[in-house]
PDB file of C-alpha atoms in Angstrom:
ATOM      1  CA  MET A   1      -0.729  32.257  35.960  1.00 65.00           C
ATOM      2  CA  TYR A   2       2.938  31.388  35.458  1.00 60.00           C
ATOM      3  CA  GLY A   3       3.455  33.686  38.731  1.00 70.00           C
ATOM      4  CA  GLU A   4       1.530  36.846  37.209  1.00 74.00           C
ATOM      5  CA  ALA A   5      -1.785  37.844  38.563  1.00 79.00           C
ATOM      6  CA  HIS A   6      -4.477  37.389  35.951  1.00 78.00           C
ATOM      7  CA  PRO A   7      -7.975  38.627  36.715  1.00 84.00           C
ATOM      8  CA  SER A   8     -10.314  35.620  36.420  1.00 87.00           C
ATOM      9  CA  ARG A   9     -13.918  34.187  37.598  1.00 88.00           C
ATOM     10  CA  ALA A  10     -15.883  30.950  38.026  1.00 88.00           C
ATOM     11  CA  VAL A  11     -17.395  29.474  35.530  1.00 87.00           C
ATOM     12  CA  ASP A  12     -20.910  28.369  36.346  1.00 84.00           C
ATOM     13  CA  GLY A  13     -21.895  25.494  35.187  1.00 83.00           C
ATOM     14  CA  PRO A  14     -21.823  21.169  35.227  1.00 86.00           C
ATOM     15  CA  TRP A  15     -18.129  21.605  34.394  1.00 84.00           C
ATOM     16  CA  ALA A  16     -15.887  21.446  37.568  1.00 87.00           C
ATOM     17  CA  ALA A  17     -18.057  19.032  39.085  1.00 89.00           C
ATOM     18  CA  ALA A  18     -17.607  16.737  35.900  1.00 88.00           C
ATOM     19  CA  LEU A  19     -13.292  17.520  35.836  1.00 85.00           C
ATOM     20  CA  SER A  20     -13.162  17.065  39.457  1.00 88.00           C
ATOM     21  CA  GLU A  21     -15.130  13.890  39.388  1.00 89.00           C
ATOM     22  CA  PHE A  22     -12.523  12.678  36.489  1.00 86.00           C
ATOM     23  CA  VAL A  23      -9.719  13.731  38.182  1.00 86.00           C
ATOM     24  CA  GLY A  24     -10.525  12.616  42.027  1.00 90.00           C
ATOM     25  CA  ALA A  25      -9.645  15.762  43.567  1.00 90.00           C
ATOM     26  CA  PRO A  26     -11.709  19.323  43.744  1.00 91.00           C
ATOM     27  CA  LEU A  27     -11.163  21.680  40.948  1.00 88.00           C
ATOM     28  CA  THR A  28     -12.710  25.138  40.030  1.00 87.00           C
ATOM     29  CA  LEU A  29     -12.915  26.003  36.305  1.00 85.00           C
ATOM     30  CA  LEU A  30     -11.732  29.733  35.793  1.00 84.00           C
ATOM     31  CA  TRP A  31     -12.897  31.977  32.786  1.00 83.00           C
ATOM     32  CA  SER A  32      -9.893  34.710  31.868  1.00 80.00           C
ATOM     33  CA  GLU A  33     -11.027  37.938  31.619  1.00 77.00           C
ATOM     34  CA  SER A  34      -8.543  38.974  29.171  1.00 72.00           C
ATOM     35  CA  GLY A  35      -7.764  35.956  27.125  1.00 66.00           C
ATOM     36  CA  ALA A  36      -4.728  33.320  27.972  1.00 58.00           C
ATOM     37  CA  ALA A  37      -2.546  31.587  26.393  1.00 56.00           C
ATOM     38  CA  ASP A  38      -1.201  28.478  27.611  1.00 56.00           C
ATOM     39  CA  ARG A  39       2.482  29.764  28.536  1.00 51.00           C
ATOM     40  CA  SER A  40       2.258  33.768  29.274  1.00 49.00           C
ATOM     41  CA  THR A  41       0.345  36.492  27.823  1.00 46.00           C
ATOM     42  CA  SER A  42       2.999  36.774  24.744  1.00 55.00           C
ATOM     43  CA  ALA A  43       2.854  33.432  23.819  1.00 57.00           C
ATOM     44  CA  GLY A  44       0.470  34.049  20.795  1.00 68.00           C
ATOM     45  CA  TRP A  45      -3.032  32.847  19.616  1.00 82.00           C
ATOM     46  CA  MET A  46      -2.956  29.878  17.430  1.00 92.00           C
ATOM     47  CA  SER A  47      -0.989  27.352  17.383  1.00 94.00           C
ATOM     48  CA  LEU A  48       0.073  24.558  14.012  1.00 95.00           C
ATOM     49  CA  VAL A  49       1.587  21.003  14.064  1.00 97.00           C
ATOM     50  CA  SER A  50       2.360  19.306  10.991  1.00 96.00           C
ATOM     51  CA  ARG A  51       1.008  15.230  10.180  1.00 96.00           C
ATOM     52  CA  ALA A  52       4.531  14.572   8.661  1.00 96.00           C
ATOM     53  CA  SER A  53       5.559  15.482  12.802  1.00 97.00           C
ATOM     54  CA  LEU A  54       3.372  13.532  14.591  1.00 97.00           C
ATOM     55  CA  ALA A  55       4.223  10.784  11.839  1.00 96.00           C
ATOM     56  CA  ARG A  56       7.777  11.342  12.576  1.00 96.00           C
ATOM     57  CA  LEU A  57       6.915  11.309  16.307  1.00 97.00           C
ATOM     58  CA  GLY A  58       5.327   8.138  15.906  1.00 96.00           C
ATOM     59  CA  GLN A  59       8.810   6.462  14.543  1.00 96.00           C
ATOM     60  CA  GLU A  60      10.966   7.809  16.881  1.00 96.00           C
ATOM     61  CA  ALA A  61       8.316   6.199  19.811  1.00 96.00           C
ATOM     62  CA  GLY A  62       8.387   2.603  18.034  1.00 95.00           C
ATOM     63  CA  GLU A  63       5.173   3.058  17.034  1.00 94.00           C
ATOM     64  CA  HIS A  64       3.138   1.623  13.401  1.00 89.00           C
ATOM     65  CA  ARG A  65       1.415   4.908  12.868  1.00 86.00           C
ATOM     66  CA  PRO A  66       1.345   8.169  13.685  1.00 86.00           C
ATOM     67  CA  VAL A  67       0.647   9.868  17.181  1.00 93.00           C
ATOM     68  CA  ASP A  68      -2.924  11.231  17.398  1.00 96.00           C
ATOM     69  CA  GLY A  69      -2.819  14.836  16.878  1.00 95.00           C
ATOM     70  CA  ARG A  70      -5.540  15.073  19.634  1.00 95.00           C
ATOM     71  CA  ARG A  71      -2.398  14.796  22.370  1.00 95.00           C
ATOM     72  CA  PHE A  72      -0.881  18.398  21.375  1.00 95.00           C
ATOM     73  CA  ARG A  73      -4.121  20.471  21.499  1.00 93.00           C
ATOM     74  CA  MET A  74      -3.343  22.368  18.326  1.00 94.00           C
ATOM     75  CA  LEU A  75      -5.126  24.530  17.106  1.00 93.00           C
ATOM     76  CA  PHE A  76      -4.364  23.768  12.975  1.00 95.00           C
ATOM     77  CA  GLU A  77      -3.266  20.043  12.487  1.00 96.00           C
ATOM     78  CA  ILE A  78      -1.677  20.268   8.419  1.00 95.00           C
ATOM     79  CA  ASP A  79      -0.969  18.173   5.604  1.00 94.00           C
ATOM     80  CA  GLY A  80       1.401  18.403   2.700  1.00 93.00           C
ATOM     81  CA  VAL A  81       4.906  19.897   4.026  1.00 94.00           C
ATOM     82  CA  GLY A  82       7.829  17.758   5.275  1.00 95.00           C
ATOM     83  CA  PRO A  83       8.206  16.352   9.148  1.00 97.00           C
ATOM     84  CA  HIS A  84       8.603  19.624  11.522  1.00 96.00           C
ATOM     85  CA  GLN A  85       9.049  22.076   8.867  1.00 95.00           C
ATOM     86  CA  GLU A  86       6.570  24.523  10.504  1.00 96.00           C
ATOM     87  CA  ASP A  87       9.885  25.175  12.763  1.00 95.00           C
ATOM     88  CA  LEU A  88      11.520  26.924   9.965  1.00 94.00           C
ATOM     89  CA  TRP A  89       8.727  29.476   9.370  1.00 95.00           C
ATOM     90  CA  ILE A  90       9.313  30.792  12.878  1.00 94.00           C
ATOM     91  CA  GLY A  91       9.354  34.732  12.392  1.00 93.00           C
ATOM     92  CA  GLU A  92       7.788  34.616   8.762  1.00 94.00           C
ATOM     93  CA  ARG A  93       3.806  34.734   7.521  1.00 96.00           C
ATOM     94  CA  VAL A  94       1.595  32.131   7.232  1.00 96.00           C
ATOM     95  CA  ARG A  95      -1.748  31.863   4.811  1.00 95.00           C
ATOM     96  CA  ILE A  96      -4.157  29.588   6.454  1.00 95.00           C
ATOM     97  CA  GLY A  97      -7.233  29.678   4.464  1.00 95.00           C
ATOM     98  CA  GLY A  98      -8.599  32.745   4.901  1.00 96.00           C
ATOM     99  CA  ALA A  99      -6.409  34.007   8.223  1.00 96.00           C
ATOM    100  CA  THR A 100      -2.779  34.806   8.132  1.00 96.00           C
ATOM    101  CA  VAL A 101      -0.662  33.944  11.078  1.00 95.00           C
ATOM    102  CA  SER A 102       3.073  34.175  12.010  1.00 95.00           C
ATOM    103  CA  PRO A 103       5.157  31.542  14.231  1.00 95.00           C
ATOM    104  CA  VAL A 104       6.790  32.941  16.828  1.00 94.00           C
ATOM    105  CA  GLY A 105       7.846  29.905  18.814  1.00 93.00           C
ATOM    106  CA  ASP A 106       8.291  26.160  19.187  1.00 92.00           C
ATOM    107  CA  VAL A 107       5.684  24.407  21.656  1.00 93.00           C
ATOM    108  CA  GLY A 108       7.747  22.490  24.378  1.00 92.00           C
ATOM    109  CA  ARG A 109       5.567  19.778  25.547  1.00 93.00           C
ATOM    110  CA  CYS A 110       4.726  18.408  28.831  1.00 91.00           C
ATOM    111  CA  ALA A 111       4.128  15.025  30.487  1.00 91.00           C
ATOM    112  CA  VAL A 112       0.182  15.449  29.233  1.00 91.00           C
ATOM    113  CA  THR A 113       0.886  14.827  25.964  1.00 95.00           C
ATOM    114  CA  LYS A 114       2.096  10.793  26.877  1.00 95.00           C
ATOM    115  CA  CYS A 115      -2.318  10.539  28.418  1.00 94.00           C
ATOM    116  CA  ASP A 116      -4.561   8.975  25.538  1.00 93.00           C
ATOM    117  CA  PRO A 117      -7.022  11.598  24.753  1.00 92.00           C
ATOM    118  CA  ASP A 118      -9.891   9.101  24.770  1.00 92.00           C
ATOM    119  CA  SER A 119      -8.714   7.595  28.421  1.00 91.00           C
ATOM    120  CA  GLY A 120      -6.888  10.023  29.681  1.00 89.00           C
ATOM    121  CA  VAL A 121      -4.208   7.479  30.592  1.00 92.00           C
ATOM    122  CA  SER A 122      -0.377   7.285  29.983  1.00 93.00           C
ATOM    123  CA  ASP A 123       0.289   4.916  27.470  1.00 95.00           C
ATOM    124  CA  LEU A 124       3.224   6.685  24.878  1.00 96.00           C
ATOM    125  CA  ASP A 125       6.657   8.488  26.523  1.00 96.00           C
ATOM    126  CA  THR A 126       6.290  10.997  24.048  1.00 96.00           C
ATOM    127  CA  LEU A 127       8.756  13.345  26.460  1.00 95.00           C
ATOM    128  CA  GLY A 128      11.529  10.323  25.783  1.00 96.00           C
ATOM    129  CA  ALA A 129      10.709  10.275  22.337  1.00 96.00           C
ATOM    130  CA  LEU A 130      11.448  13.698  21.808  1.00 96.00           C
ATOM    131  CA  ALA A 131      14.393  13.802  24.089  1.00 96.00           C
ATOM    132  CA  SER A 132      15.750  11.204  21.523  1.00 96.00           C
ATOM    133  CA  TYR A 133      15.710  13.407  18.587  1.00 96.00           C
ATOM    134  CA  ARG A 134      14.361  17.042  19.445  1.00 94.00           C
ATOM    135  CA  ARG A 135      15.700  17.953  23.126  1.00 93.00           C
ATOM    136  CA  GLU A 136      16.200  21.101  22.224  1.00 92.00           C
ATOM    137  CA  GLY A 137      13.658  23.276  19.805  1.00 90.00           C
ATOM    138  CA  ARG A 138      14.480  27.415  18.689  1.00 90.00           C
ATOM    139  CA  THR A 139      12.723  28.440  21.529  1.00 89.00           C
ATOM    140  CA  GLU A 140      12.075  26.222  23.602  1.00 90.00           C
ATOM    141  CA  PRO A 141      12.796  22.716  24.962  1.00 92.00           C
ATOM    142  CA  LEU A 142      11.613  18.968  23.337  1.00 94.00           C
ATOM    143  CA  PRO A 143       9.412  20.763  20.973  1.00 96.00           C
ATOM    144  CA  LEU A 144       6.570  19.436  18.713  1.00 97.00           C
ATOM    145  CA  GLY A 145       4.769  22.235  16.518  1.00 96.00           C
ATOM    146  CA  VAL A 146       4.323  26.194  16.375  1.00 96.00           C
ATOM    147  CA  TYR A 147       2.497  28.428  18.224  1.00 93.00           C
ATOM    148  CA  GLY A 148       1.926  32.382  17.063  1.00 93.00           C
ATOM    149  CA  ASP A 149       0.119  35.933  16.457  1.00 93.00           C
ATOM    150  CA  VAL A 150      -3.065  35.923  14.109  1.00 93.00           C
ATOM    151  CA  LEU A 151      -2.165  38.770  11.706  1.00 94.00           C
ATOM    152  CA  VAL A 152      -5.340  38.622   9.927  1.00 95.00           C
ATOM    153  CA  PRO A 153      -8.144  37.014  11.254  1.00 94.00           C
ATOM    154  CA  GLY A 154     -10.288  34.986   8.727  1.00 95.00           C
ATOM    155  CA  ARG A 155     -12.169  31.807   8.013  1.00 95.00           C
ATOM    156  CA  VAL A 156     -10.173  28.686   8.023  1.00 95.00           C
ATOM    157  CA  GLY A 157     -11.828  25.374   6.841  1.00 94.00           C
ATOM    158  CA  VAL A 158     -11.090  21.241   6.653  1.00 94.00           C
ATOM    159  CA  GLY A 159      -9.239  21.733   3.535  1.00 94.00           C
ATOM    160  CA  ASP A 160      -7.720  24.725   3.047  1.00 95.00           C
ATOM    161  CA  PRO A 161      -4.575  25.695   1.531  1.00 94.00           C
ATOM    162  CA  VAL A 162      -1.687  26.532   3.769  1.00 94.00           C
ATOM    163  CA  VAL A 163       1.057  28.819   2.090  1.00 93.00           C
ATOM    164  CA  ALA A 164       4.182  30.075   4.405  1.00 93.00           C
ATOM    165  CA  GLU A 165       5.437  33.529   2.853  1.00 88.00           C
ATOM    166  CA  VAL A 166       9.337  32.782   3.547  1.00 74.00           C
ATOM    167  CA  THR A 167      11.824  35.614   3.593  1.00 70.00           C
ATOM    168  CA  VAL A 168      14.361  34.396   0.767  1.00 61.00           C
ATOM    169  CA  THR A 169      17.649  36.187   1.051  1.00 63.00           C
ATOM    170  CA  VAL A 170      19.569  36.661  -2.139  1.00 67.00           C
ATOM    171  CA  ALA A 171      23.042  36.148  -1.909  1.00 67.00           C
ATOM    172  CA  GLN A 172      25.295  38.211  -3.336  1.00 67.00           C
TER     173      GLN A 172
END
């Protein structure tokens, strides 16, 4: 995975055949024996994006509504903050319901996000829209959302509060 050996095994069941039929090529579905984040073993285990960020991306893409968050496969989609405010939380602690997380970087985007999550058809130039106003992020290019570590595991439900514990430095 990403040029590194990663112990895994084939997953039994009908899923690989269904995915292979869908994409028109033989695929093998693998289970990671040691867990795997989508970027590297140091990328973190949670991800989040705000609905305001999705709305801003929709505006930049010329859409009349927010972009469907399912395109980005984030663990949490949150409300109540401004566009890209989650970027400011990198390196901070954020409570989500009963859990505490720490965003460690932004999520650079790929061409998969151009595809409608229901049909799989490429129908929205998400990368072009991001390049028009968010070419460079703090840790990755074309960022939308953040990924991070779980500091305190806990139960999280729809409607739970999200509270950033942002460090403030007092000026002299």
